């Protein structure tokens, strides 16, 4: 193995270890508003899905009725 490859492998290991340490340190912290924010995000996504499905169904009906 060349010196460049060894240096690259050491850099990768260092980045992985720093990422692991930072991830573990952040995992211990909690967010008090997490449950409320999750509930709001879930409701928003559900509404987006419902509206999108309705619009797609309307578009499909229009396409079948006038263009098929």
PDB file of C-alpha atoms in Angstrom:
ATOM      1  CA  UNK A   1       0.000   0.000   0.000  1.00  0.00           C
ATOM      2  CA  UNK A   2       1.293   3.433  -0.874  1.00  0.00           C
ATOM      3  CA  UNK A   3       1.710   6.336   1.491  1.00  0.00           C
ATOM      4  CA  UNK A   4      -1.180   8.170  -0.162  1.00  0.00           C
ATOM      5  CA  UNK A   5      -3.507   5.232   0.395  1.00  0.00           C
ATOM      6  CA  UNK A   6      -2.507   4.919   4.047  1.00  0.00           C
ATOM      7  CA  UNK A   7      -3.067   8.634   4.575  1.00  0.00           C
ATOM      8  CA  UNK A   8      -6.488   8.393   2.919  1.00  0.00           C
ATOM      9  CA  UNK A   9      -7.461   5.414   5.087  1.00  0.00           C
ATOM     10  CA  UNK A  10      -6.357   7.229   8.247  1.00  0.00           C
ATOM     11  CA  UNK A  11      -8.396  10.286   7.197  1.00  0.00           C
ATOM     12  CA  UNK A  12     -11.476   8.092   6.632  1.00  0.00           C
ATOM     13  CA  UNK A  13     -11.109   6.445  10.041  1.00  0.00           C
ATOM     14  CA  UNK A  14     -10.682   9.839  11.741  1.00  0.00           C
ATOM     15  CA  UNK A  15     -13.818  11.202  10.027  1.00  0.00           C
ATOM     16  CA  UNK A  16     -15.786   8.088  11.006  1.00  0.00           C
ATOM     17  CA  UNK A  17     -14.677   8.317  14.630  1.00  0.00           C
ATOM     18  CA  UNK A  18     -15.490  12.045  14.844  1.00  0.00           C
ATOM     19  CA  UNK A  19     -18.905  11.351  13.315  1.00  0.00           C
ATOM     20  CA  UNK A  20     -19.536   8.533  15.775  1.00  0.00           C
ATOM     21  CA  UNK A  21     -18.571  10.652  18.786  1.00  0.00           C
ATOM     22  CA  UNK A  22     -20.726  13.591  17.636  1.00  0.00           C
ATOM     23  CA  UNK A  23     -23.689  11.317  16.898  1.00  0.00           C
ATOM     24  CA  UNK A  24     -23.507   9.667  20.310  1.00  0.00           C
ATOM     25  CA  UNK A  25     -23.157  13.040  22.059  1.00  0.00           C
ATOM     26  CA  UNK A  26     -26.235  14.396  20.278  1.00  0.00           C
ATOM     27  CA  UNK A  27     -28.256  11.228  20.908  1.00  0.00           C
ATOM     28  CA  UNK A  28     -28.312  11.932  24.645  1.00  0.00           C
ATOM     29  CA  UNK A  29     -30.051  15.280  24.229  1.00  0.00           C
ATOM     30  CA  UNK A  30     -33.829  15.324  24.087  1.00  0.00           C
ATOM     31  CA  UNK A  31     -36.267  17.814  22.654  1.00  0.00           C
ATOM     32  CA  UNK A  32     -39.291  18.603  24.805  1.00  0.00           C
ATOM     33  CA  UNK A  33     -41.356  19.744  21.809  1.00  0.00           C
ATOM     34  CA  UNK A  34     -40.521  16.696  19.695  1.00  0.00           C
ATOM     35  CA  UNK A  35     -43.901  14.994  20.182  1.00  0.00           C
ATOM     36  CA  UNK A  36     -45.895  18.124  19.307  1.00  0.00           C
ATOM     37  CA  UNK A  37     -43.721  18.903  16.289  1.00  0.00           C
ATOM     38  CA  UNK A  38     -44.008  15.316  15.056  1.00  0.00           C
ATOM     39  CA  UNK A  39     -47.787  15.365  15.408  1.00  0.00           C
ATOM     40  CA  UNK A  40     -47.988  18.636  13.450  1.00  0.00           C
ATOM     41  CA  UNK A  41     -45.645  17.350  10.721  1.00  0.00           C
ATOM     42  CA  UNK A  42     -47.643  14.131  10.419  1.00  0.00           C
ATOM     43  CA  UNK A  43     -50.892  16.057  10.032  1.00  0.00           C
ATOM     44  CA  UNK A  44     -49.358  18.355   7.418  1.00  0.00           C
ATOM     45  CA  UNK A  45     -47.984  15.427   5.411  1.00  0.00           C
ATOM     46  CA  UNK A  46     -51.320  13.601   5.631  1.00  0.00           C
ATOM     47  CA  UNK A  47     -53.148  16.648   4.280  1.00  0.00           C
ATOM     48  CA  UNK A  48     -50.611  17.013   1.472  1.00  0.00           C
ATOM     49  CA  UNK A  49     -51.082  13.340   0.522  1.00  0.00           C
ATOM     50  CA  UNK A  50     -54.882  13.611   0.582  1.00  0.00           C
ATOM     51  CA  UNK A  51     -54.913  16.755  -1.565  1.00  0.00           C
ATOM     52  CA  UNK A  52     -52.390  15.269  -4.004  1.00  0.00           C
ATOM     53  CA  UNK A  53     -54.374  12.031  -4.372  1.00  0.00           C
ATOM     54  CA  UNK A  54     -57.613  13.960  -4.953  1.00  0.00           C
ATOM     55  CA  UNK A  55     -55.973  16.158  -7.595  1.00  0.00           C
ATOM     56  CA  UNK A  56     -54.475  13.105  -9.308  1.00  0.00           C
ATOM     57  CA  UNK A  57     -57.855  11.348  -9.349  1.00  0.00           C
ATOM     58  CA  UNK A  58     -59.537  14.452 -10.792  1.00  0.00           C
ATOM     59  CA  UNK A  59     -56.821  14.675 -13.431  1.00  0.00           C
ATOM     60  CA  UNK A  60     -57.253  10.993 -14.277  1.00  0.00           C
ATOM     61  CA  UNK A  61     -61.032  11.378 -14.670  1.00  0.00           C
ATOM     62  CA  UNK A  62     -60.571  14.448 -16.892  1.00  0.00           C
ATOM     63  CA  UNK A  63     -58.003  12.629 -19.009  1.00  0.00           C
ATOM     64  CA  UNK A  64     -60.172   9.521 -19.416  1.00  0.00           C
ATOM     65  CA  UNK A  65     -63.344  11.525 -20.156  1.00  0.00           C
ATOM     66  CA  UNK A  66     -61.907  13.971 -22.710  1.00  0.00           C
ATOM     67  CA  UNK A  67     -58.646  12.568 -24.065  1.00  0.00           C
ATOM     68  CA  UNK A  68     -58.912   8.775 -24.070  1.00  0.00           C
TER      69      UNK A  68
END
